[in-house]
Structure formats: structure tokens, C-alpha cells
PDB file of C-alpha atoms in Angstrom:
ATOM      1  CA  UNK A  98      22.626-266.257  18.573  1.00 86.00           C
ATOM      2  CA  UNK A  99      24.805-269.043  17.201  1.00 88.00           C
ATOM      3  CA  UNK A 100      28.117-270.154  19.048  1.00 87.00           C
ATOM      4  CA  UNK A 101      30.008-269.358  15.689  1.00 90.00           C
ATOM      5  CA  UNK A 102      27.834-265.412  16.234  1.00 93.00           C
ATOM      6  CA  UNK A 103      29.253-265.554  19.947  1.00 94.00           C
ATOM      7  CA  UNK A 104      32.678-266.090  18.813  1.00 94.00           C
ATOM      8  CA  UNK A 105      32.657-263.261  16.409  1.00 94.00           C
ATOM      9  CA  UNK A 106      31.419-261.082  18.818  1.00 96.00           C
ATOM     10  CA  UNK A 107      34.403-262.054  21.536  1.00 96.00           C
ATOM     11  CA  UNK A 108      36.965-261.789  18.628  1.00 95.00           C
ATOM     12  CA  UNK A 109      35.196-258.109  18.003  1.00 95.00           C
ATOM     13  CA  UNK A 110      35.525-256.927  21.037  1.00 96.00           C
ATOM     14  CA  UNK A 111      38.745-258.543  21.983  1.00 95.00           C
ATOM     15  CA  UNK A 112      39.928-256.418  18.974  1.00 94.00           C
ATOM     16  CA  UNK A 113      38.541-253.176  19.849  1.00 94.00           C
ATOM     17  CA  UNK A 114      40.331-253.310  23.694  1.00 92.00           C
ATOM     18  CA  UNK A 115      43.443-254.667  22.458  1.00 89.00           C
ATOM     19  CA  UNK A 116      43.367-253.135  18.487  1.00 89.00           C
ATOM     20  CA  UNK A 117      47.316-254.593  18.271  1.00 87.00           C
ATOM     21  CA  UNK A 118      45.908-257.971  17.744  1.00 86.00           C
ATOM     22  CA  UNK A 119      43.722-256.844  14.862  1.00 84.00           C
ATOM     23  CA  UNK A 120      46.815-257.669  12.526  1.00 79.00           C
ATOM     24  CA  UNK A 121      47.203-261.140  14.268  1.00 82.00           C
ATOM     25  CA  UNK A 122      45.582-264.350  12.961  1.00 88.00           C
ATOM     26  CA  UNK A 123      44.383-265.622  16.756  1.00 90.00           C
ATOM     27  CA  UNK A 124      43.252-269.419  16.289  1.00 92.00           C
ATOM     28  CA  UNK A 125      40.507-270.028  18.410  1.00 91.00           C
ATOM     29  CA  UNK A 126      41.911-272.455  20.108  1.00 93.00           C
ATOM     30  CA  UNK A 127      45.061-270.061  21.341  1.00 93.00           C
ATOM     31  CA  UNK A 128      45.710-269.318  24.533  1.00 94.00           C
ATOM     32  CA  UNK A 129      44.987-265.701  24.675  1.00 92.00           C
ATOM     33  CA  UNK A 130      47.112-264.619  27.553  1.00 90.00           C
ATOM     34  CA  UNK A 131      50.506-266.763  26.688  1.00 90.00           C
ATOM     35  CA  UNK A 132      49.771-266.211  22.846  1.00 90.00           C
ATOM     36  CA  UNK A 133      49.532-262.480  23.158  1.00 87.00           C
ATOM     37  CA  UNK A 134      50.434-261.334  26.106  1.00 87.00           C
ATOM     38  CA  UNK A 135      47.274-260.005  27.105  1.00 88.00           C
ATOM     39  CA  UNK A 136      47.833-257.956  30.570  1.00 88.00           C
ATOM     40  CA  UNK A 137      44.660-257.976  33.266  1.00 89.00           C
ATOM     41  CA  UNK A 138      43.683-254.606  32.372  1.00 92.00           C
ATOM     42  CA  UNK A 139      43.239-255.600  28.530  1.00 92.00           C
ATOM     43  CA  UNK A 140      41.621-259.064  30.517  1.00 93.00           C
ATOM     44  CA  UNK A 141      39.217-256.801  32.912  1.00 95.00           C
ATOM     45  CA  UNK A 142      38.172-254.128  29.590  1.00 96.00           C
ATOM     46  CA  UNK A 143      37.131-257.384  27.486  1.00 96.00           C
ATOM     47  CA  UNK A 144      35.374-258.806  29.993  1.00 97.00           C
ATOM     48  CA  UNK A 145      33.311-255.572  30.774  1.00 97.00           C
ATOM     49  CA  UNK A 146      32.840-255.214  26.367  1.00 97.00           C
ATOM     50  CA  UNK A 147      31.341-258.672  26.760  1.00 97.00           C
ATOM     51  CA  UNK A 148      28.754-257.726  29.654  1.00 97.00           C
ATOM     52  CA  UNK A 149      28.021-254.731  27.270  1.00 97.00           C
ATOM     53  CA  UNK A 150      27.319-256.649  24.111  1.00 97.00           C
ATOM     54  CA  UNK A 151      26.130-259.626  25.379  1.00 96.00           C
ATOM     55  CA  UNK A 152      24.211-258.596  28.789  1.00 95.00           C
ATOM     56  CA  UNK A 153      26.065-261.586  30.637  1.00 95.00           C
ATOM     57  CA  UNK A 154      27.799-261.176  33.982  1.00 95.00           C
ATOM     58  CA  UNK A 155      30.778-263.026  33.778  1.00 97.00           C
ATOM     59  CA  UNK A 156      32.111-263.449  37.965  1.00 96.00           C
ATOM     60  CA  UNK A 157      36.333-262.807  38.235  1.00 95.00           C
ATOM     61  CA  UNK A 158      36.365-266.060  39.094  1.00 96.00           C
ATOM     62  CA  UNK A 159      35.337-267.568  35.927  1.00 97.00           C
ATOM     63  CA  UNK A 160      37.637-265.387  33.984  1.00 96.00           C
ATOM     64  CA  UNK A 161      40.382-268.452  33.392  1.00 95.00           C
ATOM     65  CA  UNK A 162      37.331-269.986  31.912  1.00 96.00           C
ATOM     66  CA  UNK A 163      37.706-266.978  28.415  1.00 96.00           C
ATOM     67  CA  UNK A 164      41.289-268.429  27.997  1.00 95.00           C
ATOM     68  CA  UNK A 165      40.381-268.783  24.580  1.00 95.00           C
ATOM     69  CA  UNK A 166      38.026-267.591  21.540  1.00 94.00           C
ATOM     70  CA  UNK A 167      36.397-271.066  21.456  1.00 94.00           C
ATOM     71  CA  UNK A 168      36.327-271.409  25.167  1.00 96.00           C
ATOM     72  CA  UNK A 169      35.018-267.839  25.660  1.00 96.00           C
ATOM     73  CA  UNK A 170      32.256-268.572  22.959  1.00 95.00           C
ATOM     74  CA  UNK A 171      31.301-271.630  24.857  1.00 94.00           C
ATOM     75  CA  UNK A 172      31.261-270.011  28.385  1.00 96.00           C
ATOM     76  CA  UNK A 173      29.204-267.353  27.172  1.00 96.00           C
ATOM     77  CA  UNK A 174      26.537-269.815  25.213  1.00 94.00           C
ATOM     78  CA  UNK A 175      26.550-271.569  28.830  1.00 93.00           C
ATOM     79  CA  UNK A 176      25.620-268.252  30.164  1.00 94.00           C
ATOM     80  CA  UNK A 177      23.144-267.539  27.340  1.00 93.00           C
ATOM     81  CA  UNK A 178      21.147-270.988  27.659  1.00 89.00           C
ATOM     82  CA  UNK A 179      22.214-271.524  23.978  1.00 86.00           C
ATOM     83  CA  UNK A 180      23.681-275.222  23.683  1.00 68.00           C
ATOM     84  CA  UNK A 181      24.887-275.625  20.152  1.00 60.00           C
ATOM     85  CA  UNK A 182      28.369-276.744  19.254  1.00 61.00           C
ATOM     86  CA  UNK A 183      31.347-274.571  17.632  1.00 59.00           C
ATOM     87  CA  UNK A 184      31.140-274.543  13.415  1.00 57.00           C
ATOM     88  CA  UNK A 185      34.434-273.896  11.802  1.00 58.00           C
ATOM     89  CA  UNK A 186      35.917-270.568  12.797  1.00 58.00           C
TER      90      UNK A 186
END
């Protein structure tokens, strides 16, 4: 799985627990909480989609760390032992 793969699959999922945003153009560099007013329960669902998809725990504490698409994609190809570096959205 590529980091660009990764990012799709956050955006995918970020979509299906929040499906307002699926009219939005999100930039991956947005801050998904300010930008969109994401509440914690939209926060806590995404984060359990991830796990789902992606089989990686993701501890409450690092959840400042998904702030972003790009910076979720990144966490998440920590957590995956893939190092590769973000293509063009």
C-alpha cells in the first residue's frame, strides 16, 4: 500500500462517517477539525473505520496526530512500516 493508497482510503472513510463533506473539496493539507467542523464523535467513528480498513490501532492520544489527510496518511504508513513519501493528491 502506497501513501497516496493510504490517503484515499482516510479520505474514503472520512466520507462515509461524515457523508456532508463528500461535496467539499478537503485539501490534504486542511485542518480537518477547524476546516469542517468535525465534532469527536465524527473524530472517534473515523478513527474506528480506519482500525477496520487498515487493521492499525491508532491510541486517543495520537489522534491530534490525523489532523489532516496528509498527516493521517503519514501516521498510518508509520504504523504500517511503509516509508514512502506523499505523491500529488
Amino acid at each position: 500500500m502506497t501513501h497516496n493508497e493510504i490517503r484515499a482510503a482516510a479520505l474514503e472513510e472520512l466520507i462515509n462517517v461524515a457523508p456532508d463533506l463528500a461535496e467539499e473539496t478537503i485539501p490534504v493539507d486542511a485542518d480537518l477539525r477547524e476546516t469542517f467542523d468535525m465534532d469527536s464523535m465524527d473524530l472517534v467513528n473515523w478513527v474506528a473505520a480506519l482500525h477496520r480498513r487498515l487493521g492499525v490501532d491508532i491510541p486517543e492520544l495520537d489522534y491530534p496526530k490525523l489532523r489532516s489527510l496528509d498527516a493521517t496518511a503519514a501516521y498510518l504508513a508509520g504504523r504500517l512500516g511503509i516509508s514512502q513519501t506523499p505523491g500529488p493528491p
